[in-house]
Amino acid sequence: MEKLMISGGRPLQGMVSISGAKNSAIALIPAAILAESEVILDNLPLLSDVAVYAEILEELGAKVAWEGSQMRIDPSAIKSIPMPNGPVKKLRASYYMMGAMLGRFKEAVVGLPGGCNFEPRPIDQHIKGFEALGATVTNEHGSIHLHAKELRGTKIYLDVSSVGATINIMLAAARAKGATIIENAAKEPEIIDVATLLNSMGAVIKGAGTETIRIEGVSELHGCRHSIIPDRIQAGTYMIAAAATRGDVLIDNIIPKHLEAITAKMQEMGVVIEEFDESIRVKGTPSYEHVDVKALIYPGFATDLQSPMTSLLTQARGVSVLSDFVYSNRFKHVPELVRMGAKIRVEGRSAIIEGGNLNAAKVKAADLRAGAALVIAGLTVEDGVTEVTGVEYIDRGYDHLVSNLRMLGADVWRQSE
Ligand code: EPU
């Protein structure tokens, strides 16, 4: 096990290039198994979740060649067998194997997903979708068994506009008979990315990115080449880190439109932001105003940036209120930030944050974004070394975090625990 050591107090400066999106990649890799020939994914992030997915696909009989940021997946020899339990348990997004296997084989056996446990994360809307398409879904000894004689298109209204359920239904419906309409669909950019891949594979999907998605089922899908969209959450995290350290950083290889909510909020605080076609420059200023933030579904402020934003708000004057309307209890970073001297209390789904300096401490990342929050907090500390354990969570979502931060001038290193 390793821990991250951070000797803070240095403004981040320079340029960072953002990798492909984790939350796209872990849906696109299972999507590839719906094809009958090779799918090539470019701009893939180097993350532990991606490695676990490659392992799962290989165990099922697919040929996977992963080199740098490219993965070639030849699913032609893939078999319909129960998912290997070990790797599946490590992943939250292993649930995409349900939609993908169901779409390809009309059956699947998948262990209940693992991943970041910041609060109970139900999959009832995924299951509602599979059942509406004609599948029988049972939970036997901790594994979900799905089976359908035939998948038939239908209209599905999601009670909550869930990213995972929207993508899973698209996967299962792409090769179903007839048309499926998803109402109250999630609109996140990653959903458009999955629809783009499936359409390049021969699927007929319209309306991705709006609340109504129409999927015209086709009998077969073929291979293709697809480049993954940039990771807006990684980009937002570096924007926040740049501002928190009063630095000056160009965040490159991004889609600025995906970052509108965080950009607007940071400008409201007094951070100077310049937008270009594929990059954003963030310049810190000596003092920031307090703001209120509400994490919502896209295009609202991303819940995945809520924890990192908490760290930035400790650097603002006065009292900020940060509420999460997607996950009401995603505040595992707060007690750790308090150990670093932050004045934060949680009330219901809100964190109330009073600005002030932080101090070095030994803290533990309990989930991926909580980890990012602690790293940012450590970067702001003038004296002493902050130690962050739970690095395995951070590795699930941040490609080359340490080398990127070091390139930006931070004094950060990994050390054995
Ligand atoms: N929900 C239900 N029933 C369901 C599914 C979701 O009630 O069947 C609720 C959830 O409890 C939550 C809300 O709906 O309150 C939204 O959940 P959603 O399904 O959209 O989340 P997800 O698909 O499980 C993805 C990302 C998360 C990100 C959320 C929200 C992946 C693998 N994960 O999760 O990313 O927070 O969307 O944008 O794509 C992360 O990257 O750190 C992360 C946790």
Short mmCIF file of C-alpha atoms and ligand atoms in Angstrom, two decimals:
data_model
loop_
_atom_site.label_atom_id
_atom_site.label_comp_id
_atom_site.label_asym_id
_atom_site.label_seq_id
_atom_site.Cartn_x
_atom_site.Cartn_y
_atom_site.Cartn_z
CA MET A 1 0.00 0.00 0.00
CA GLU A 2 1.18 3.50 -0.76
CA LYS A 3 0.30 6.90 0.60
CA LEU A 4 0.53 10.34 -0.95
CA MET A 5 2.83 12.87 0.70
CA ILE A 6 2.16 16.54 -0.01
CA SER A 7 4.38 19.42 0.99
CA GLY A 8 2.06 22.25 0.02
CA GLY A 9 2.19 26.00 -0.25
CA ARG A 10 3.41 26.20 -3.86
CA PRO A 11 1.18 27.80 -6.51
CA LEU A 12 0.54 25.34 -9.36
CA GLN A 13 1.90 26.68 -12.62
CA GLY A 14 2.07 25.45 -16.21
CA MET A 15 -0.03 23.22 -18.40
CA VAL A 16 -1.80 19.92 -17.81
CA SER A 17 -3.34 17.78 -20.53
CA ILE A 18 -6.49 15.90 -19.55
CA SER A 19 -6.98 12.22 -20.41
CA GLY A 20 -10.15 10.52 -21.63
CA ALA A 21 -13.15 10.35 -19.29
CA LYS A 22 -13.25 7.53 -16.74
CA ASN A 23 -17.02 7.45 -16.62
CA SER A 24 -17.15 7.12 -20.42
CA ALA A 25 -14.36 4.56 -20.63
CA ILE A 26 -15.96 2.17 -18.17
CA ALA A 27 -19.17 2.20 -20.19
CA LEU A 28 -17.52 2.10 -23.63
CA ILE A 29 -15.41 -0.98 -22.84
CA PRO A 30 -18.46 -3.16 -22.03
CA ALA A 31 -20.35 -1.56 -24.95
CA ALA A 32 -17.67 -2.98 -27.26
CA ILE A 33 -18.80 -6.55 -26.54
CA LEU A 34 -22.04 -5.84 -28.40
CA ALA A 35 -20.02 -5.80 -31.64
CA GLU A 36 -19.16 -8.87 -33.73
CA SER A 37 -15.71 -7.53 -34.68
CA GLU A 38 -12.89 -5.38 -33.30
CA VAL A 39 -13.59 -2.08 -31.56
CA ILE A 40 -10.70 0.35 -31.10
CA LEU A 41 -10.95 2.88 -28.28
CA ASP A 42 -8.57 5.86 -28.34
CA ASN A 43 -7.84 8.45 -25.62
CA LEU A 44 -8.38 5.85 -22.93
CA PRO A 45 -7.36 6.94 -19.41
CA LEU A 46 -4.75 4.88 -17.55
CA LEU A 47 -6.81 3.90 -14.52
CA SER A 48 -7.18 0.87 -12.29
CA ASP A 49 -10.90 0.53 -13.22
CA VAL A 50 -9.96 0.27 -16.91
CA ALA A 51 -7.44 -2.46 -16.09
CA VAL A 52 -10.07 -4.40 -14.13
CA TYR A 53 -12.45 -4.17 -17.08
CA ALA A 54 -9.79 -5.48 -19.47
CA GLU A 55 -9.31 -8.43 -17.10
CA ILE A 56 -13.07 -9.16 -17.03
CA LEU A 57 -13.37 -9.10 -20.83
CA GLU A 58 -10.36 -11.39 -21.26
CA GLU A 59 -11.80 -13.88 -18.78
CA LEU A 60 -14.96 -13.95 -20.91
CA GLY A 61 -12.92 -14.83 -24.01
CA ALA A 62 -12.46 -11.45 -25.70
CA LYS A 63 -9.04 -10.46 -27.06
CA VAL A 64 -7.88 -7.25 -25.44
CA ALA A 65 -4.74 -5.37 -26.49
CA TRP A 66 -4.06 -2.26 -24.41
CA GLU A 67 -1.16 -0.02 -25.30
CA GLY A 68 -0.83 3.50 -23.95
CA SER A 69 -4.11 5.28 -24.46
CA GLN A 70 -5.46 2.78 -27.01
CA MET A 71 -7.38 -0.41 -26.37
CA ARG A 72 -8.33 -2.87 -29.09
CA ILE A 73 -11.16 -5.18 -28.10
CA ASP A 74 -12.02 -8.14 -30.30
CA PRO A 75 -15.18 -9.61 -28.77
CA SER A 76 -15.84 -12.17 -31.53
CA ALA A 77 -14.95 -15.16 -29.30
CA ILE A 78 -16.67 -13.89 -26.15
CA LYS A 79 -18.72 -16.47 -24.25
CA SER A 80 -21.88 -16.17 -22.20
CA ILE A 81 -20.60 -17.25 -18.80
CA PRO A 82 -21.11 -15.78 -15.32
CA MET A 83 -18.89 -12.76 -14.67
CA PRO A 84 -15.69 -13.49 -12.71
CA ASN A 85 -16.66 -12.43 -9.20
CA GLY A 86 -13.29 -11.11 -7.98
CA PRO A 87 -12.81 -8.30 -10.51
CA VAL A 88 -16.53 -7.47 -10.69
CA LYS A 89 -16.63 -6.75 -6.97
CA LYS A 90 -13.89 -4.13 -7.37
CA LEU A 91 -15.97 -2.04 -9.76
CA ARG A 92 -19.06 0.08 -9.31
CA ALA A 93 -19.59 0.20 -13.06
CA SER A 94 -19.51 -3.58 -13.46
CA TYR A 95 -23.28 -3.11 -13.72
CA TYR A 96 -22.71 -2.18 -17.38
CA MET A 97 -21.91 -5.85 -17.97
CA MET A 98 -25.59 -6.54 -17.25
CA GLY A 99 -26.85 -4.38 -20.14
CA ALA A 100 -24.03 -5.40 -22.49
CA MET A 101 -24.28 -9.18 -21.89
CA LEU A 102 -28.06 -9.05 -21.97
CA GLY A 103 -27.92 -7.15 -25.27
CA ARG A 104 -25.49 -9.63 -26.78
CA PHE A 105 -26.59 -12.99 -25.29
CA LYS A 106 -30.04 -12.31 -23.78
CA GLU A 107 -28.59 -13.50 -20.48
CA ALA A 108 -26.07 -12.46 -17.86
CA VAL A 109 -24.92 -13.33 -14.35
CA VAL A 110 -23.16 -10.41 -12.66
CA GLY A 111 -22.10 -10.03 -9.01
CA LEU A 112 -23.46 -6.98 -7.23
CA PRO A 113 -21.27 -3.95 -7.97
CA GLY A 114 -18.55 -2.65 -5.65
CA GLY A 115 -16.88 0.72 -6.13
CA CYS A 116 -16.96 3.87 -4.03
CA ASN A 117 -19.29 3.42 -1.08
CA PHE A 118 -20.02 7.00 -0.12
CA GLU A 119 -23.68 6.07 0.32
CA PRO A 120 -26.12 3.32 -0.70
CA ARG A 121 -26.34 3.39 -4.48
CA PRO A 122 -29.42 1.52 -5.70
CA ILE A 123 -29.76 0.02 -9.21
CA ASP A 124 -33.56 -0.32 -9.20
CA GLN A 125 -33.93 1.87 -12.30
CA HIS A 126 -31.49 -0.32 -14.27
CA ILE A 127 -33.53 -3.38 -13.31
CA LYS A 128 -36.82 -1.66 -14.11
CA GLY A 129 -35.42 -0.96 -17.59
CA PHE A 130 -34.24 -4.53 -18.19
CA GLU A 131 -37.61 -5.92 -17.05
CA ALA A 132 -39.50 -3.50 -19.30
CA LEU A 133 -37.43 -4.84 -22.22
CA GLY A 134 -38.61 -8.36 -21.36
CA ALA A 135 -35.88 -9.72 -19.09
CA THR A 136 -36.43 -11.68 -15.90
CA VAL A 137 -34.15 -10.38 -13.18
CA THR A 138 -33.43 -12.25 -9.95
CA ASN A 139 -30.94 -11.82 -7.15
CA GLU A 140 -29.39 -15.19 -6.26
CA HIS A 141 -26.68 -15.40 -3.59
CA GLY A 142 -25.41 -11.87 -4.21
CA SER A 143 -25.41 -12.11 -8.01
CA ILE A 144 -27.94 -10.63 -10.40
CA HIS A 145 -29.25 -13.18 -12.93
CA LEU A 146 -30.80 -11.75 -16.09
CA HIS A 147 -32.52 -13.77 -18.76
CA ALA A 148 -34.78 -12.97 -21.73
CA LYS A 149 -36.26 -15.10 -24.51
CA GLU A 150 -36.31 -11.96 -26.55
CA LEU A 151 -35.69 -8.27 -25.83
CA ARG A 152 -38.48 -6.03 -27.13
CA GLY A 153 -38.34 -2.26 -27.42
CA THR A 154 -40.72 -0.30 -25.22
CA LYS A 155 -41.17 3.05 -23.50
CA ILE A 156 -39.32 3.40 -20.16
CA TYR A 157 -39.78 6.36 -17.84
CA LEU A 158 -36.93 6.68 -15.34
CA ASP A 159 -38.04 7.77 -11.85
CA VAL A 160 -34.62 9.41 -11.40
CA SER A 161 -32.51 10.48 -14.35
CA SER A 162 -29.73 8.03 -13.60
CA VAL A 163 -26.55 8.01 -15.68
CA GLY A 164 -26.00 4.29 -15.13
CA ALA A 165 -29.58 3.26 -15.86
CA THR A 166 -29.74 5.38 -19.04
CA ILE A 167 -26.53 3.83 -20.39
CA ASN A 168 -27.46 0.30 -19.32
CA ILE A 169 -30.83 0.51 -21.06
CA MET A 170 -29.16 1.84 -24.23
CA LEU A 171 -26.76 -1.15 -24.15
CA ALA A 172 -29.53 -3.70 -23.73
CA ALA A 173 -31.87 -2.00 -26.24
CA ALA A 174 -29.33 -1.47 -29.05
CA ARG A 175 -29.91 -5.01 -30.36
CA ALA A 176 -33.51 -5.46 -29.13
CA LYS A 177 -36.50 -5.89 -31.45
CA GLY A 178 -38.22 -2.59 -32.22
CA ALA A 179 -37.87 0.86 -30.70
CA THR A 180 -37.07 1.74 -27.09
CA ILE A 181 -37.79 5.21 -25.79
CA ILE A 182 -36.15 6.34 -22.53
CA GLU A 183 -37.96 9.26 -20.91
CA ASN A 184 -36.39 11.38 -18.17
CA ALA A 185 -33.02 10.08 -19.42
CA ALA A 186 -29.81 11.45 -17.91
CA LYS A 187 -28.10 14.09 -20.11
CA GLU A 188 -24.45 13.81 -19.04
CA PRO A 189 -21.82 14.11 -21.82
CA GLU A 190 -20.75 10.50 -21.13
CA ILE A 191 -24.17 9.34 -22.33
CA ILE A 192 -23.65 11.09 -25.67
CA ASP A 193 -20.22 9.44 -25.87
CA VAL A 194 -21.71 5.96 -25.41
CA ALA A 195 -24.45 6.67 -27.97
CA THR A 196 -21.80 7.92 -30.43
CA LEU A 197 -19.81 4.69 -30.06
CA LEU A 198 -22.92 2.52 -30.43
CA ASN A 199 -24.02 4.47 -33.52
CA SER A 200 -20.54 4.01 -35.05
CA MET A 201 -21.05 0.28 -34.39
CA GLY A 202 -24.27 0.42 -36.46
CA ALA A 203 -26.84 1.18 -33.75
CA VAL A 204 -29.60 3.72 -34.35
CA ILE A 205 -29.80 6.01 -31.31
CA LYS A 206 -31.22 9.52 -31.37
CA GLY A 207 -31.64 12.16 -28.70
CA ALA A 208 -28.68 11.29 -26.43
CA GLY A 209 -27.95 14.41 -24.37
CA THR A 210 -31.67 15.24 -24.11
CA GLU A 211 -34.23 13.79 -21.74
CA THR A 212 -35.77 11.58 -24.45
CA ILE A 213 -33.60 8.97 -26.13
CA ARG A 214 -34.92 6.76 -28.92
CA ILE A 215 -33.15 3.50 -29.73
CA GLU A 216 -34.18 1.65 -32.87
CA GLY A 217 -33.00 -1.93 -32.30
CA VAL A 218 -30.79 -3.60 -34.92
CA SER A 219 -29.93 -7.30 -35.22
CA GLU A 220 -26.15 -6.96 -35.35
CA LEU A 221 -23.41 -4.46 -34.52
CA HIS A 222 -19.92 -4.23 -36.02
CA GLY A 223 -16.49 -2.97 -34.96
CA CYS A 224 -15.35 0.64 -35.28
CA ARG A 225 -12.84 3.16 -33.93
CA HIS A 226 -13.82 5.75 -31.34
CA SER A 227 -12.01 8.47 -29.39
CA ILE A 228 -13.19 8.99 -25.80
CA ILE A 229 -14.25 12.47 -24.67
CA PRO A 230 -12.00 14.32 -22.19
CA ASP A 231 -12.60 13.78 -18.49
CA ARG A 232 -14.54 16.81 -17.28
CA ILE A 233 -14.17 15.80 -13.63
CA GLN A 234 -10.38 15.53 -13.83
CA ALA A 235 -10.36 18.88 -15.63
CA GLY A 236 -12.55 20.46 -12.95
CA THR A 237 -10.31 19.03 -10.23
CA TYR A 238 -7.21 20.68 -11.75
CA MET A 239 -9.16 23.94 -12.15
CA ILE A 240 -9.97 23.83 -8.45
CA ALA A 241 -6.39 22.88 -7.49
CA ALA A 242 -5.03 25.78 -9.56
CA ALA A 243 -7.35 28.26 -7.84
CA ALA A 244 -6.83 26.81 -4.35
CA THR A 245 -3.04 27.22 -4.62
CA ARG A 246 -3.39 30.70 -6.16
CA GLY A 247 -1.66 29.30 -9.24
CA ASP A 248 -1.89 29.85 -12.98
CA VAL A 249 -2.66 26.71 -14.98
CA LEU A 250 -3.74 25.98 -18.54
CA ILE A 251 -5.96 22.91 -18.56
CA ASP A 252 -5.70 21.47 -22.05
CA ASN A 253 -7.47 18.86 -24.20
CA ILE A 254 -10.91 19.52 -22.74
CA ILE A 255 -14.38 20.59 -23.86
CA PRO A 256 -14.94 23.90 -22.01
CA LYS A 257 -18.73 23.63 -22.51
CA HIS A 258 -18.73 20.56 -20.21
CA LEU A 259 -17.27 22.75 -17.45
CA GLU A 260 -19.68 25.69 -17.57
CA ALA A 261 -21.14 25.17 -14.09
CA ILE A 262 -17.77 25.00 -12.32
CA THR A 263 -16.37 27.85 -14.43
CA ALA A 264 -19.30 30.11 -13.52
CA LYS A 265 -19.05 29.26 -9.82
CA MET A 266 -15.31 29.88 -9.69
CA GLN A 267 -15.71 33.21 -11.49
CA GLU A 268 -18.36 34.15 -8.92
CA MET A 269 -15.72 33.52 -6.23
CA GLY A 270 -13.25 35.82 -7.98
CA VAL A 271 -11.07 33.29 -9.80
CA VAL A 272 -9.89 34.58 -13.20
CA ILE A 273 -10.81 32.16 -15.99
CA GLU A 274 -10.10 32.41 -19.69
CA GLU A 275 -11.77 29.98 -22.08
CA PHE A 276 -10.27 28.79 -25.37
CA ASP A 277 -11.52 26.22 -27.91
CA GLU A 278 -10.01 23.18 -26.18
CA SER A 279 -8.53 24.60 -23.01
CA ILE A 280 -9.22 26.78 -19.99
CA ARG A 281 -6.71 28.97 -18.12
CA VAL A 282 -7.30 29.36 -14.40
CA LYS A 283 -5.55 32.15 -12.52
CA GLY A 284 -5.83 32.39 -8.77
CA THR A 285 -6.20 35.69 -6.92
CA PRO A 286 -5.21 36.55 -3.32
CA SER A 287 -8.75 36.45 -1.93
CA TYR A 288 -11.96 34.66 -2.82
CA GLU A 289 -15.58 35.43 -1.96
CA HIS A 290 -17.80 32.80 -0.34
CA VAL A 291 -20.45 31.25 -2.64
CA ASP A 292 -23.30 28.78 -2.34
CA VAL A 293 -23.10 25.67 -4.54
CA LYS A 294 -25.79 23.14 -5.40
CA ALA A 295 -24.63 19.85 -6.94
CA LEU A 296 -27.24 18.70 -9.44
CA ILE A 297 -27.55 16.47 -12.47
CA TYR A 298 -25.92 17.74 -15.69
CA PRO A 299 -25.72 20.55 -16.78
CA GLY A 300 -25.77 21.56 -13.11
CA PHE A 301 -22.69 21.58 -10.88
CA ALA A 302 -21.30 18.00 -10.91
CA THR A 303 -21.62 16.00 -7.69
CA ASP A 304 -18.20 14.52 -8.51
CA LEU A 305 -16.68 17.99 -8.06
CA GLN A 306 -18.52 18.68 -4.83
CA SER A 307 -15.79 17.24 -2.57
CA PRO A 308 -12.89 19.01 -4.34
CA MET A 309 -14.95 22.22 -4.26
CA THR A 310 -15.30 21.91 -0.47
CA SER A 311 -11.51 22.24 -0.22
CA LEU A 312 -11.50 25.36 -2.39
CA LEU A 313 -14.27 26.94 -0.31
CA THR A 314 -12.11 26.63 2.82
CA GLN A 315 -9.93 29.22 1.06
CA ALA A 316 -12.78 31.74 0.60
CA ARG A 317 -13.71 34.57 2.97
CA GLY A 318 -16.90 34.06 4.98
CA VAL A 319 -19.35 31.18 5.04
CA SER A 320 -20.23 29.07 1.97
CA VAL A 321 -23.00 26.50 1.77
CA LEU A 322 -22.47 23.51 -0.50
CA SER A 323 -25.46 21.18 -1.00
CA ASP A 324 -25.55 17.90 -2.90
CA PHE A 325 -28.89 17.08 -4.53
CA VAL A 326 -27.60 13.95 -6.27
CA TYR A 327 -26.04 12.15 -3.29
CA SER A 328 -27.32 13.56 -0.01
CA ASN A 329 -24.60 11.99 2.09
CA ARG A 330 -21.41 12.38 0.06
CA PHE A 331 -19.42 14.07 2.81
CA LYS A 332 -16.75 11.54 3.85
CA HIS A 333 -14.10 14.14 3.09
CA VAL A 334 -15.47 16.55 5.72
CA PRO A 335 -14.18 14.90 8.95
CA GLU A 336 -10.76 14.56 7.30
CA LEU A 337 -10.73 18.22 6.27
CA VAL A 338 -11.72 19.09 9.83
CA ARG A 339 -8.61 17.19 11.01
CA MET A 340 -6.67 19.60 8.80
CA GLY A 341 -8.19 22.55 10.65
CA ALA A 342 -11.16 23.28 8.37
CA LYS A 343 -14.29 24.74 9.96
CA ILE A 344 -17.03 22.69 8.33
CA ARG A 345 -20.23 21.19 9.66
CA VAL A 346 -22.67 18.99 7.80
CA GLU A 347 -26.39 19.65 8.11
CA GLY A 348 -28.62 17.31 6.13
CA ARG A 349 -27.44 17.37 2.52
CA SER A 350 -25.34 20.51 3.00
CA ALA A 351 -21.84 21.31 4.19
CA ILE A 352 -21.44 24.70 5.82
CA ILE A 353 -17.90 25.89 5.28
CA GLU A 354 -16.20 28.77 7.04
CA GLY A 355 -13.06 30.02 5.33
CA GLY A 356 -9.66 29.72 7.04
CA ASN A 357 -6.17 28.26 6.71
CA LEU A 358 -5.57 24.51 6.83
CA ASN A 359 -2.76 22.64 8.52
CA ALA A 360 -0.88 19.44 7.65
CA ALA A 361 -2.31 16.20 9.03
CA LYS A 362 -2.53 12.46 8.39
CA VAL A 363 -5.82 11.90 6.58
CA LYS A 364 -7.59 9.05 4.82
CA ALA A 365 -9.37 9.09 1.46
CA ALA A 366 -12.60 7.13 1.89
CA ASP A 367 -13.59 7.41 -1.78
CA LEU A 368 -12.24 8.74 -5.05
CA ARG A 369 -13.45 12.34 -4.96
CA ALA A 370 -12.90 12.62 -1.20
CA GLY A 371 -9.29 11.71 -2.01
CA ALA A 372 -9.06 14.49 -4.60
CA ALA A 373 -10.43 16.94 -2.02
CA LEU A 374 -7.72 15.96 0.48
CA VAL A 375 -4.95 16.29 -2.09
CA ILE A 376 -6.15 19.82 -2.96
CA ALA A 377 -6.37 20.69 0.72
CA GLY A 378 -2.80 19.41 1.24
CA LEU A 379 -1.56 21.54 -1.66
CA THR A 380 -2.78 24.70 0.12
CA VAL A 381 -0.97 24.00 3.41
CA GLU A 382 2.06 26.29 3.87
CA ASP A 383 3.97 24.28 6.51
CA GLY A 384 4.43 20.58 7.07
CA VAL A 385 3.64 17.47 5.09
CA THR A 386 0.10 16.15 4.60
CA GLU A 387 -0.18 12.36 4.33
CA VAL A 388 -3.12 10.94 2.41
CA THR A 389 -3.84 7.21 2.65
CA GLY A 390 -6.47 5.37 0.61
CA VAL A 391 -4.55 6.16 -2.59
CA GLU A 392 -6.14 3.14 -4.29
CA TYR A 393 -9.39 5.14 -4.47
CA ILE A 394 -7.65 8.12 -6.06
CA ASP A 395 -6.02 5.80 -8.64
CA ARG A 396 -9.51 4.80 -9.79
CA GLY A 397 -10.14 8.22 -11.31
CA TYR A 398 -7.00 10.32 -11.75
CA ASP A 399 -4.65 9.38 -14.55
CA HIS A 400 -1.00 10.32 -13.74
CA LEU A 401 -2.04 12.51 -10.80
CA VAL A 402 1.35 12.66 -9.09
CA SER A 403 3.39 13.26 -12.26
CA ASN A 404 0.91 15.90 -13.44
CA LEU A 405 1.01 17.74 -10.12
CA ARG A 406 4.81 17.55 -10.02
CA MET A 407 4.95 18.97 -13.55
CA LEU A 408 2.85 21.87 -12.27
CA GLY A 409 5.43 22.50 -9.55
CA ALA A 410 3.83 20.71 -6.61
CA ASP A 411 5.98 18.83 -4.11
CA VAL A 412 4.04 15.56 -4.07
CA TRP A 413 5.29 12.00 -3.90
CA ARG A 414 4.18 8.45 -3.21
CA GLN A 415 5.61 6.55 -0.28
CA SER A 416 5.07 3.02 1.02
CA GLU A 417 2.76 2.92 4.01
N1 EPU B 1 -30.41 6.15 -8.37
C1 EPU B 1 -31.51 5.43 -7.97
N2 EPU B 1 -31.78 4.25 -8.60
C2 EPU B 1 -31.00 3.77 -9.61
C3 EPU B 1 -29.88 4.50 -10.00
C4 EPU B 1 -29.60 5.69 -9.37
O1 EPU B 1 -32.23 5.83 -7.07
O2 EPU B 1 -31.31 2.70 -10.13
C5 EPU B 1 -30.11 7.45 -7.73
C6 EPU B 1 -28.78 7.45 -7.02
O3 EPU B 1 -28.90 6.98 -5.69
C7 EPU B 1 -28.39 8.92 -7.09
C8 EPU B 1 -28.97 9.36 -8.43
O4 EPU B 1 -29.96 8.41 -8.76
O5 EPU B 1 -29.01 9.64 -6.06
C9 EPU B 1 -27.98 9.47 -9.57
O6 EPU B 1 -27.25 8.26 -9.70
P1 EPU B 1 -26.67 7.76 -11.10
O7 EPU B 1 -27.28 6.47 -11.43
O8 EPU B 1 -26.77 8.87 -12.09
O9 EPU B 1 -25.16 7.51 -10.75
P2 EPU B 1 -24.26 6.33 -11.24
O10 EPU B 1 -24.56 6.01 -12.66
O11 EPU B 1 -24.25 5.23 -10.26
C10 EPU B 1 -22.42 7.89 -12.22
C11 EPU B 1 -20.96 8.03 -12.01
C12 EPU B 1 -20.69 8.68 -10.68
C13 EPU B 1 -21.42 10.01 -10.60
C14 EPU B 1 -22.90 9.83 -10.92
C15 EPU B 1 -23.67 11.13 -10.99
C16 EPU B 1 -20.13 6.11 -13.18
C17 EPU B 1 -19.53 4.77 -13.08
N3 EPU B 1 -20.34 6.73 -12.05
O12 EPU B 1 -22.86 7.02 -11.17
O13 EPU B 1 -19.30 8.90 -10.62
O14 EPU B 1 -21.27 10.55 -9.32
O15 EPU B 1 -23.05 9.15 -12.17
O16 EPU B 1 -23.15 11.95 -11.98
O17 EPU B 1 -20.36 6.62 -14.27
C18 EPU B 1 -17.24 9.27 -9.59
O18 EPU B 1 -16.76 9.37 -10.72
O19 EPU B 1 -16.62 9.59 -8.54
C19 EPU B 1 -18.61 8.78 -9.46
C20 EPU B 1 -19.08 8.32 -8.33
#
